[in-house]
Coordinates of C-alpha atoms in Angstrom, one line a residue:
X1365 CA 12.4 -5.1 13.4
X1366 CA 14.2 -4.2 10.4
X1367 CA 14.1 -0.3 9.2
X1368 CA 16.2 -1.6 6.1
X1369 CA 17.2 -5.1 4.2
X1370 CA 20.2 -6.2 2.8
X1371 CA 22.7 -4.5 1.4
X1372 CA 25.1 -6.7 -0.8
X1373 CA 28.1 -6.6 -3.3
X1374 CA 28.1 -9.8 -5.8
X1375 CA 26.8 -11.8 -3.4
X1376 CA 29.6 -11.9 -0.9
X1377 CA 29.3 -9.3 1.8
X1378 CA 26.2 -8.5 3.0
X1379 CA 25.2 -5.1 5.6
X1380 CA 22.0 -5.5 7.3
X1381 CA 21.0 -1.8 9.1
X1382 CA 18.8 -1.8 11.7
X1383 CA 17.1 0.5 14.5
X1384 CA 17.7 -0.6 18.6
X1385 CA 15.7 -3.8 18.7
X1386 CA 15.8 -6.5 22.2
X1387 CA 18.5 -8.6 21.7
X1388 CA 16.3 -11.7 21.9
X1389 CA 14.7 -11.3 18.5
X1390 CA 17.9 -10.1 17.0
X1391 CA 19.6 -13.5 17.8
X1392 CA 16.3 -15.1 16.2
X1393 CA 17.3 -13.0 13.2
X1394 CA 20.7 -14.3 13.1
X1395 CA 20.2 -17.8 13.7
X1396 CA 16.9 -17.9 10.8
X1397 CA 19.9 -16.0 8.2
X1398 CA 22.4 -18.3 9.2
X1399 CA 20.3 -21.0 8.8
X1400 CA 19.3 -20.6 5.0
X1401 CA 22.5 -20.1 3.7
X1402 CA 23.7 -16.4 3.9
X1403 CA 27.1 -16.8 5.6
X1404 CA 28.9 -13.0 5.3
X1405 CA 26.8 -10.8 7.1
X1406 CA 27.9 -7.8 9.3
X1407 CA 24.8 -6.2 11.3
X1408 CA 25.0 -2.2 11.8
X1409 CA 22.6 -1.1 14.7
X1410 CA 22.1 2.7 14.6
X1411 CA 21.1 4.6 17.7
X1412 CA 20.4 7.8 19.4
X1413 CA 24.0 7.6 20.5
X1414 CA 25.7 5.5 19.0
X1415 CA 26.5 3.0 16.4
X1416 CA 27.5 -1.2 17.1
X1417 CA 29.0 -4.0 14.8
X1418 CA 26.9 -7.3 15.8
X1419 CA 28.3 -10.4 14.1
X1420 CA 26.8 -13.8 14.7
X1421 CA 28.9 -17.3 16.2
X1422 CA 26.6 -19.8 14.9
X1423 CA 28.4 -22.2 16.8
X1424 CA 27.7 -20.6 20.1
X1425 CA 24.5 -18.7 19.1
X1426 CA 25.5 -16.0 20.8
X1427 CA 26.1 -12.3 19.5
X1428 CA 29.5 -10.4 19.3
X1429 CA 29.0 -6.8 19.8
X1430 CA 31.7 -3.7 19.3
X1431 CA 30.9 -0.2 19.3
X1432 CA 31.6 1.6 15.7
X1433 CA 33.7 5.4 16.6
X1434 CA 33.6 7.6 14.2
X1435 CA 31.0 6.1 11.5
X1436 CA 29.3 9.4 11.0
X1437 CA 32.9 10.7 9.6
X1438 CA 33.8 11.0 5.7
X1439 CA 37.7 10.2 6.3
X1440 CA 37.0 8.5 9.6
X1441 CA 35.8 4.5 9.1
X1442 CA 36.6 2.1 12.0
X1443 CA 39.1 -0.5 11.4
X1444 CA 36.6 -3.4 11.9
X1445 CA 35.1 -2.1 8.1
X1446 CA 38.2 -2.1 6.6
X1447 CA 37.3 -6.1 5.2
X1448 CA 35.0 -5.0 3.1
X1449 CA 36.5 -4.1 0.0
X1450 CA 34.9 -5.8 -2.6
X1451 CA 34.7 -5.0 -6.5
X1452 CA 34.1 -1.0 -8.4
X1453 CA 30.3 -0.3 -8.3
X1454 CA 28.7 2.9 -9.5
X1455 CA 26.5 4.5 -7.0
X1456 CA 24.0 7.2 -8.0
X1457 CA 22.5 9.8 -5.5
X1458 CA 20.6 12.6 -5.5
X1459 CA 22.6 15.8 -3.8
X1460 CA 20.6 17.8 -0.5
X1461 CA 18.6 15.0 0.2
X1462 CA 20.6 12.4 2.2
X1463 CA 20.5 13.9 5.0
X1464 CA 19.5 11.0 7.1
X1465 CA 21.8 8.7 9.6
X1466 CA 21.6 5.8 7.5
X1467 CA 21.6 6.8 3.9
X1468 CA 25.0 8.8 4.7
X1469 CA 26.4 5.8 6.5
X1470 CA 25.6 3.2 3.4
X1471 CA 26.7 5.5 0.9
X1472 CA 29.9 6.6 2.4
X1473 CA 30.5 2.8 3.2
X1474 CA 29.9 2.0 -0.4
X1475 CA 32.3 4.9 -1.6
X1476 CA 35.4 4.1 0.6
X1477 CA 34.9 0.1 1.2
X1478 CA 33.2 -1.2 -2.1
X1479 CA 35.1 1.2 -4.2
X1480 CA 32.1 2.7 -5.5
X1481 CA 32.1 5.3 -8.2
X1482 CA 29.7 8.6 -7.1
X1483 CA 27.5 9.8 -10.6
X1484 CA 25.9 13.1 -8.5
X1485 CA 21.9 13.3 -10.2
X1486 CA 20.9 17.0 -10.1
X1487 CA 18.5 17.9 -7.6
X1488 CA 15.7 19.4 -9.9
X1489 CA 14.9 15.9 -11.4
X1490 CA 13.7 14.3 -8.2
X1491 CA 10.2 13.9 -9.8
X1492 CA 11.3 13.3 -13.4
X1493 CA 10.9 9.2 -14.3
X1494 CA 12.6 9.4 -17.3
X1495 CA 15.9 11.5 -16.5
X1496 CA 16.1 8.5 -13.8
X1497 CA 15.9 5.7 -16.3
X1498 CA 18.3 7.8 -18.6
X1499 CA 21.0 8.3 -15.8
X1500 CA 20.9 5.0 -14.7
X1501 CA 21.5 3.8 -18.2
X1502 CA 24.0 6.8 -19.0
X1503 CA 25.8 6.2 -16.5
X1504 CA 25.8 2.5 -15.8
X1505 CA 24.6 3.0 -12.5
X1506 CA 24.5 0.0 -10.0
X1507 CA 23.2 1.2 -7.3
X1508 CA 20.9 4.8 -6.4
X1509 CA 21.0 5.9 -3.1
X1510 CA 17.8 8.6 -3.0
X1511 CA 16.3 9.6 0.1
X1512 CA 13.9 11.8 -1.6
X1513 CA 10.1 12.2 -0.5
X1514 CA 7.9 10.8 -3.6
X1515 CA 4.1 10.8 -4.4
X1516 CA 3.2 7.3 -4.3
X1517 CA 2.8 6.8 -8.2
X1518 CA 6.0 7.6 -8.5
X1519 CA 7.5 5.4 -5.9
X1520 CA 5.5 2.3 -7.5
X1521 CA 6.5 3.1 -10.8
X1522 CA 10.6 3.9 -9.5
X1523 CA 10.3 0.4 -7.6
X1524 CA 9.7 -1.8 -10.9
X1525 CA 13.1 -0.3 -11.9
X1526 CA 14.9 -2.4 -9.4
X1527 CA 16.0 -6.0 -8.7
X1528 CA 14.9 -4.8 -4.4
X1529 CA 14.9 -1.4 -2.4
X1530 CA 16.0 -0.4 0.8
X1531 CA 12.9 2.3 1.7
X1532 CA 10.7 2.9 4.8
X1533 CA 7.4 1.8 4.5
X1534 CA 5.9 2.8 7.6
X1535 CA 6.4 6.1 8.2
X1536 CA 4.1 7.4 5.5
X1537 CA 4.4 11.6 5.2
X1538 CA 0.5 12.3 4.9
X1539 CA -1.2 16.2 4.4
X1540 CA -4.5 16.8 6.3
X1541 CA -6.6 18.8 3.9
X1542 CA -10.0 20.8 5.2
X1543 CA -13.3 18.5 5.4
X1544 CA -15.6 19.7 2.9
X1545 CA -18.2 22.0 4.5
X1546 CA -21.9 21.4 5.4
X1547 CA -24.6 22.8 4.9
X1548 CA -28.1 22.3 5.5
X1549 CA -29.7 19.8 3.4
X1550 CA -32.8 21.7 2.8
X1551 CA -30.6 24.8 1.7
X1552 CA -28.4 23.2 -0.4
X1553 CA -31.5 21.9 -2.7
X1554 CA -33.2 25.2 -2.7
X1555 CA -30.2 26.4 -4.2
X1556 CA -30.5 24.0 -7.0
X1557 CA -34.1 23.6 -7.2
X1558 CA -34.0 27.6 -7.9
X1559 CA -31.2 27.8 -10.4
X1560 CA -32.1 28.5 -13.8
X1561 CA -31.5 25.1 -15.3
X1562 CA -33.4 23.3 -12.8
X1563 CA -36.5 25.3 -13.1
X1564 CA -36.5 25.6 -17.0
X1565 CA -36.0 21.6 -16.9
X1566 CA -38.8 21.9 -14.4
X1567 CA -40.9 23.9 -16.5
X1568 CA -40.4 21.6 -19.8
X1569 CA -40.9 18.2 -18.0
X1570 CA -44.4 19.6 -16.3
X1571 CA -45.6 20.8 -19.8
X1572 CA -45.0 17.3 -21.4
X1573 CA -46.4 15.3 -18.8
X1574 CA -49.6 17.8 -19.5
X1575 CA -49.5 17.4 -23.3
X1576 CA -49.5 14.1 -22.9
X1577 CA -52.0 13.8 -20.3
X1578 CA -54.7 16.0 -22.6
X1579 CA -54.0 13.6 -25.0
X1580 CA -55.1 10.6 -23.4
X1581 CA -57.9 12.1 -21.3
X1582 CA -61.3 11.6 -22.2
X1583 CA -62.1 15.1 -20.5
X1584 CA -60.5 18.2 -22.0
X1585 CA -59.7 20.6 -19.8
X1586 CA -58.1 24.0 -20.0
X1587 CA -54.2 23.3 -20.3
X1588 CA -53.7 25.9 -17.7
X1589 CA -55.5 23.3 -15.1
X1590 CA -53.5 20.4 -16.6
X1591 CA -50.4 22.3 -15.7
X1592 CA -51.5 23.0 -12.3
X1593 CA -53.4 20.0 -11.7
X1594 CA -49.7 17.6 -12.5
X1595 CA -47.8 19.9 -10.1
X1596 CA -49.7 18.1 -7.4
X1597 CA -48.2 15.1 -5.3
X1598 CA -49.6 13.0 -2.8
X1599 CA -52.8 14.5 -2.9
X1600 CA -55.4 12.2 -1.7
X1601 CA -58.7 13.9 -3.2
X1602 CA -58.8 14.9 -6.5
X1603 CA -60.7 17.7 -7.8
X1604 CA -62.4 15.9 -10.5
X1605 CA -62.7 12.4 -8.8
X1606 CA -65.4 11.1 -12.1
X1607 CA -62.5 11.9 -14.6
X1608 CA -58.7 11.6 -12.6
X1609 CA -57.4 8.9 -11.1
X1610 CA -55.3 9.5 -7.8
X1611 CA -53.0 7.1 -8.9
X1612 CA -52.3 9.1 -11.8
X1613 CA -51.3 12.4 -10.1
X1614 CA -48.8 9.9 -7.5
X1615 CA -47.4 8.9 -11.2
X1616 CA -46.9 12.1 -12.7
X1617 CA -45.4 13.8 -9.9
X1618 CA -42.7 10.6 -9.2
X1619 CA -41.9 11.0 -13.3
X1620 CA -41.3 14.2 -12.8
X1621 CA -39.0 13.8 -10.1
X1622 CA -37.2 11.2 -11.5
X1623 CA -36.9 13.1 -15.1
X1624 CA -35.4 16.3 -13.0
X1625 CA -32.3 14.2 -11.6
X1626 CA -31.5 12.6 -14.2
X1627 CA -31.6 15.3 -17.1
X1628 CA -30.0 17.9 -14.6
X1629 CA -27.0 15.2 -13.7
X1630 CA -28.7 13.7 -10.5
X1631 CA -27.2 16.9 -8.8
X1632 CA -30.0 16.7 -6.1
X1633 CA -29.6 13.8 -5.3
X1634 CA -25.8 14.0 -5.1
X1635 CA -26.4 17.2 -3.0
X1636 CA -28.5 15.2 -0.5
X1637 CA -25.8 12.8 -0.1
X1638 CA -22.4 14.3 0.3
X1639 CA -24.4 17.3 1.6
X1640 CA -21.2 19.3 1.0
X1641 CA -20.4 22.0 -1.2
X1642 CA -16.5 22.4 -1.7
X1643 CA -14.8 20.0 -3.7
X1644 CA -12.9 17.3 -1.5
X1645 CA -9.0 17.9 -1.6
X1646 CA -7.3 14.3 -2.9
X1647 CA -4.3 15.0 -4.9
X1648 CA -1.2 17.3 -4.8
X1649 CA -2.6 18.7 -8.0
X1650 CA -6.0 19.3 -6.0
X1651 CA -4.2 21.1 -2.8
X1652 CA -2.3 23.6 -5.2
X1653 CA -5.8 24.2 -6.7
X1654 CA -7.0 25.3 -3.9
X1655 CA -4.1 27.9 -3.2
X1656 CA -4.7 26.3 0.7
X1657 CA -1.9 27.6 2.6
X1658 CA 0.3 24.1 3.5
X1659 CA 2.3 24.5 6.8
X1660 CA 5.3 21.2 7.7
X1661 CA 7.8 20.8 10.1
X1662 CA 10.2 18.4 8.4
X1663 CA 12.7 20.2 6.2
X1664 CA 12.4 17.9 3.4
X1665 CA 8.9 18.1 2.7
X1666 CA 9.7 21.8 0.8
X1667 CA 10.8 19.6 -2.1
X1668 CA 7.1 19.3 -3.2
X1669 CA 6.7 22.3 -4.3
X1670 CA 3.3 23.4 -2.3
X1671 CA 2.7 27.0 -4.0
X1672 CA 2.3 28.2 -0.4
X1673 CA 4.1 26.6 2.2
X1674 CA 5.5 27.8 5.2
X1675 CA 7.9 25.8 7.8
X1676 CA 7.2 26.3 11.1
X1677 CA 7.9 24.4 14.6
X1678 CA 6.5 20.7 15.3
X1679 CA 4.7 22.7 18.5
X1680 CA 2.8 25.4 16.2
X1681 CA 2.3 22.6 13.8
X1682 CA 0.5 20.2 16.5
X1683 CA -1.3 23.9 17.9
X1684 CA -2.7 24.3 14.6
X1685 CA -4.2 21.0 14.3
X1686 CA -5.6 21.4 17.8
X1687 CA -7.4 25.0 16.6
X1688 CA -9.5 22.9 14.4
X1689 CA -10.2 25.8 11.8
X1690 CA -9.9 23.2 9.0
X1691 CA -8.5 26.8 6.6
X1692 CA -5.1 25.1 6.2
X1693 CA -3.3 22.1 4.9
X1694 CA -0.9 20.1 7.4
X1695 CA 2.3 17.8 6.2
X1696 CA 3.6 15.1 8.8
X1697 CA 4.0 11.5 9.3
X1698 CA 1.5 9.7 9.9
X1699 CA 2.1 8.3 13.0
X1700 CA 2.1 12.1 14.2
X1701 CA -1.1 12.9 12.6
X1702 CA -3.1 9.6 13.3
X1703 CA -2.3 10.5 17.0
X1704 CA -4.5 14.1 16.4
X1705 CA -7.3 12.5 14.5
X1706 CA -7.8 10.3 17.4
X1707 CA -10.8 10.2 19.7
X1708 CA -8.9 11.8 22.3
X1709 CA -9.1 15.8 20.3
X1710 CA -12.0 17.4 18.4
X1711 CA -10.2 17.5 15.3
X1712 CA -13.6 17.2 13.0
X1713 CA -12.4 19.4 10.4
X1714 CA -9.7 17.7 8.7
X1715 CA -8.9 14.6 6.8
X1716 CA -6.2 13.0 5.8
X1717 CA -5.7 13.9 1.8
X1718 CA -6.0 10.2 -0.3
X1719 CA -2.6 10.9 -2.2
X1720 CA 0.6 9.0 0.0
X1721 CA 3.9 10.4 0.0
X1722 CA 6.2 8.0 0.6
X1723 CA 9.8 8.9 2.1
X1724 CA 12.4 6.9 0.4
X1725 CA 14.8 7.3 3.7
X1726 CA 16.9 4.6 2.1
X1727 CA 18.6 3.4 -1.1
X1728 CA 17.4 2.1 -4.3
X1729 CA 19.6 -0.9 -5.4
X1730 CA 19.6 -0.8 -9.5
X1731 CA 20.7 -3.7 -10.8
X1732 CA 18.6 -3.6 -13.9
X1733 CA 22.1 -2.7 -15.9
X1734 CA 24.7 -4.7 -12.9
X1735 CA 26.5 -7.6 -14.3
X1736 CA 26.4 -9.5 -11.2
X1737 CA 22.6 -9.8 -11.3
X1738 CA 21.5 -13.2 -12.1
X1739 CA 19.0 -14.5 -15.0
X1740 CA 16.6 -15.1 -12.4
X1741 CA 16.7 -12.1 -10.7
X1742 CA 16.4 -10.2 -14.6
X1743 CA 13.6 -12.0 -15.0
X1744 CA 12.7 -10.4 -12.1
X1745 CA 12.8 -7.2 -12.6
X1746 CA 11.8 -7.4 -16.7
X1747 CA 8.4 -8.8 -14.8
X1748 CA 8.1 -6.2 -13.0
X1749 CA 9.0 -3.4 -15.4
X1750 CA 5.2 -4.8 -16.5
X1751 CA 3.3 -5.2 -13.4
X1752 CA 3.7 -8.2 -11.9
X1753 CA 5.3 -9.1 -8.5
X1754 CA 5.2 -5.7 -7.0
X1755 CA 6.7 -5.3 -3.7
X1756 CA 4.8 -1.8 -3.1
X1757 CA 2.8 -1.8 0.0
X1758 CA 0.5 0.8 1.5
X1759 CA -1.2 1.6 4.6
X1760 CA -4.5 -0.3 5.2
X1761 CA -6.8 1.3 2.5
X1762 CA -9.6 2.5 5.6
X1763 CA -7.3 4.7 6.8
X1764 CA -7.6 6.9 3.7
X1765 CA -10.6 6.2 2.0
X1766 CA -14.1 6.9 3.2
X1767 CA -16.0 3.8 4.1
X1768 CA -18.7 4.1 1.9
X1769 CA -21.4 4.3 4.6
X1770 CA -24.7 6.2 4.4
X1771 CA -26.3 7.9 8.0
X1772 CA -29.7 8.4 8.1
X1773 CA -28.4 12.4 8.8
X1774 CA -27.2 12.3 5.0
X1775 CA -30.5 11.2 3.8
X1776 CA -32.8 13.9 5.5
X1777 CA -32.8 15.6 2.1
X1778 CA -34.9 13.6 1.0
X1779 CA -37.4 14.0 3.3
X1780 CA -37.0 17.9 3.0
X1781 CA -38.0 17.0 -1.1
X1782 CA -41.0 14.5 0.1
X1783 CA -42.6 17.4 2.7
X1784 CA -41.9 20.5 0.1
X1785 CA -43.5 18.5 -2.5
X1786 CA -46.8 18.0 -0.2
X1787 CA -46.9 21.6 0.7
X1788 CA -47.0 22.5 -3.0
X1789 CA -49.5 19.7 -3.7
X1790 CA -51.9 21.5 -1.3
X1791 CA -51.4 24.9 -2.6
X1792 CA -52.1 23.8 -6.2
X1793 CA -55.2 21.8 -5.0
X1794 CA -56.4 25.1 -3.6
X1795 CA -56.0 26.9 -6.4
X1796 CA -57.4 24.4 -8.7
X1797 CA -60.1 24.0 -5.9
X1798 CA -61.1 27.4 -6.1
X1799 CA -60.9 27.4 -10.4
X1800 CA -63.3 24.5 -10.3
X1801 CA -65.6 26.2 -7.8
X1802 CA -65.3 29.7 -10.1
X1803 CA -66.0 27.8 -13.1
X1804 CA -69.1 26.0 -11.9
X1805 CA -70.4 30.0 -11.1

């Protein structure tokens, strides 16, 4: 129900802000607060149109509702706000970025009815930890209203700073990257089994499992058959059935294999099972990288700095992701893009990027400095400053990450390795087939 959580000033006036809810549950709400203790509270229900004061009679249990005039107005607060003067607070926010509804009415109720001090942060720090901390200790900051966009690092490490934040954490801003492209399996390991490393690694592994053979047969034959004669897999005859064991060739040819994936990094093997040859987009570092074009709707989302990003309508934005090209990068909110990844549209060639970016689309309350925060609560927070008791939340993690799964289509490779190497055993056998037969002459 709640888009925010409580807003308070020493403890005695409280502001809960809210989206349009049924007025059932809100009631619920009000009777569950009232019931543990919190006396003061004023509820501020912000709509398409406009914007109500709901205060509880616990005696009753019934709601009293006024419309608010004017609350989107600097100068211009309604009357029924004017009891909320409470003590001198500092408030620190971050200029061009609250442009939001809510932010604008908290801070300007803060300002006018809290007597809160404005410290103005400049706008080019946004993604700076440190020039936070130092404002917020420079200025004795008590409270930080930011409605910034942050990666998700950043928001966890901002939100061990405070005693509790205000913040969305639904609508998630997410960027659909490209899919990696596929390629045929049996392509993409000729290409490695032909590159230079490969076959010189090739070429080594077959002479030492020759030398080493010659050693410990009892038959010396020309090296030049021993090389030609361990190149052979699966054969089920032998051309010299008194002195080779089949066993022996099967041996050879699956230490060979195994010697070629892992001296040459198990790249075949990894080849045959992400079957992909461009590098998977997961950070912001790894989309500017790429020099992908990026392409949002929202104007705040210009504040990460994509190298090239272009704003365009939501309707191009959503005809884009319908194209299914998979060339471009896409920003939006998740519920938005969710909605296109569904079964419903043949949108196969994008992903949704593993980084989060979380919009902070309310305030920060710092009380790390506040004198009003109690021992318990700075206890709290010095916790937190080391880990513990985070209140960071994120998505369900299947949403983002891949689940791990093999398909038999991903292990076809394999297959491809198992028939080519037959083919060559039967070559070989010819050849030293015919050798043998020569020799015998």
């Amino acid at each position: 129900m709640l888009k925010d959580e409580i807003f308070e000033n020493r403890g005695k006036i409280k502001i809960l802000i809210f989206n349009e809810v049924e007025r059932d549950e809100l009631t619920k709400t009000c009777k569950y607060i009232w019931d543990i203790g919190i006396l003061n509270v004023v509820f501020i229900e912000i709509t398409d149109i406009f914007s109500k004061i709901i205060l509880y009679n616990p005696f009753t249990g019934k709601l009293k509702i006024s419309v608010v005039h004017n609350m989107d107005l600097v100068d211009e607060f309604p009357d029924e706000l004017k009891n909320m003067n409470g003590y001198p607070l500092k408030l620190l926010i971050y200029p061009y970025f609250n442009n939001y509804d809510g932010d604008h009415i908290i801070r300007m109720s803060l300002k006018k009815y809290f007597n809160c001090s404005i410290v103005y942060q400049p706008a080019n720090k946004y993604d700076d930890i440190p020039s936070i901390k130092r404002s917020l200790i420079d200025t004795g900051t008590d409270f930080c209203v930011q409605t910034i966009p942050m990666k998700s690092s950043l928001y966890v490490e901002l939100d061990r700073l405070t005693t509790w934040s205000i913040s969305s954490k639904e609508d998630h801003i997410v960027i659909l990257v490209p899919k990696p492209k596929r390629v045929s399996g049996l392509n993409h390991i000729i290409d490695n089994i032909l590159s230079v490393k490969s076959i010189l690694i090739t070429f080594i592994t077959l002479c030492s499992v020759a030398f080493i053979d010659k050693i410990l047969s009892t038959e010396h034959l020309d090296y030049f058959d021993n090389l030609l004669f361990f190149i052979m897999a699966t054969i089920q005859v032998s051309p010299y059935t008194n002195s080779r064991k089949k066993s022996l060739v099967k041996a050879a040819w699956l230490l060979i294999c195994i010697i070629i994936h892992v001296t040459n990094s198990a790249i075949i093997l990894k080849c045959i099972l992400s079957n992909s040859k461009d590098t998977r987009i997961s950070t912001l570092q790894d989309l500017n990288t790429s020099e992908i074009p990026v392409f949002y709707y929202a104007g705040n989302i210009k504040e990460f700095r994509f190298k090239k990003s272009h704003r365009i309508p939501k309707n191009i934005w959503s005809d884009m992701i319908l194209a299914n090209r998979g060339n471009v990068a896409l920003v939006g909110l998740l519920i938005d893009v969710k909605y296109y990844l569904s079964e419903i549209y043949e949108t196969k060639n994008y992903e949704i990027m593993k980084e989060l970016l979380i919009p902070c689309l309310g305030a920060h309350v710092v009380k790390r400095r506040s004198p009003y925060i109690s021992r318990l609560d700075l206890l709290k927070v010095r916790l937190r400053e080391f880990g513990f008791f985070s209140r960071f939340s994120t998505p369900r993690k299947e949403e983002y990450l891949d689940n791990g799964k093999i398909s038999f289509s991903q292990l076809h490779g394999i297959f491809y390795l198992y028939f080519c190497g037959c083919i060559l055993s039967l070559v070989v056998f010819a050849v030293e087939h015919v050798i043998y037969k020569l020799k015998q002459k």
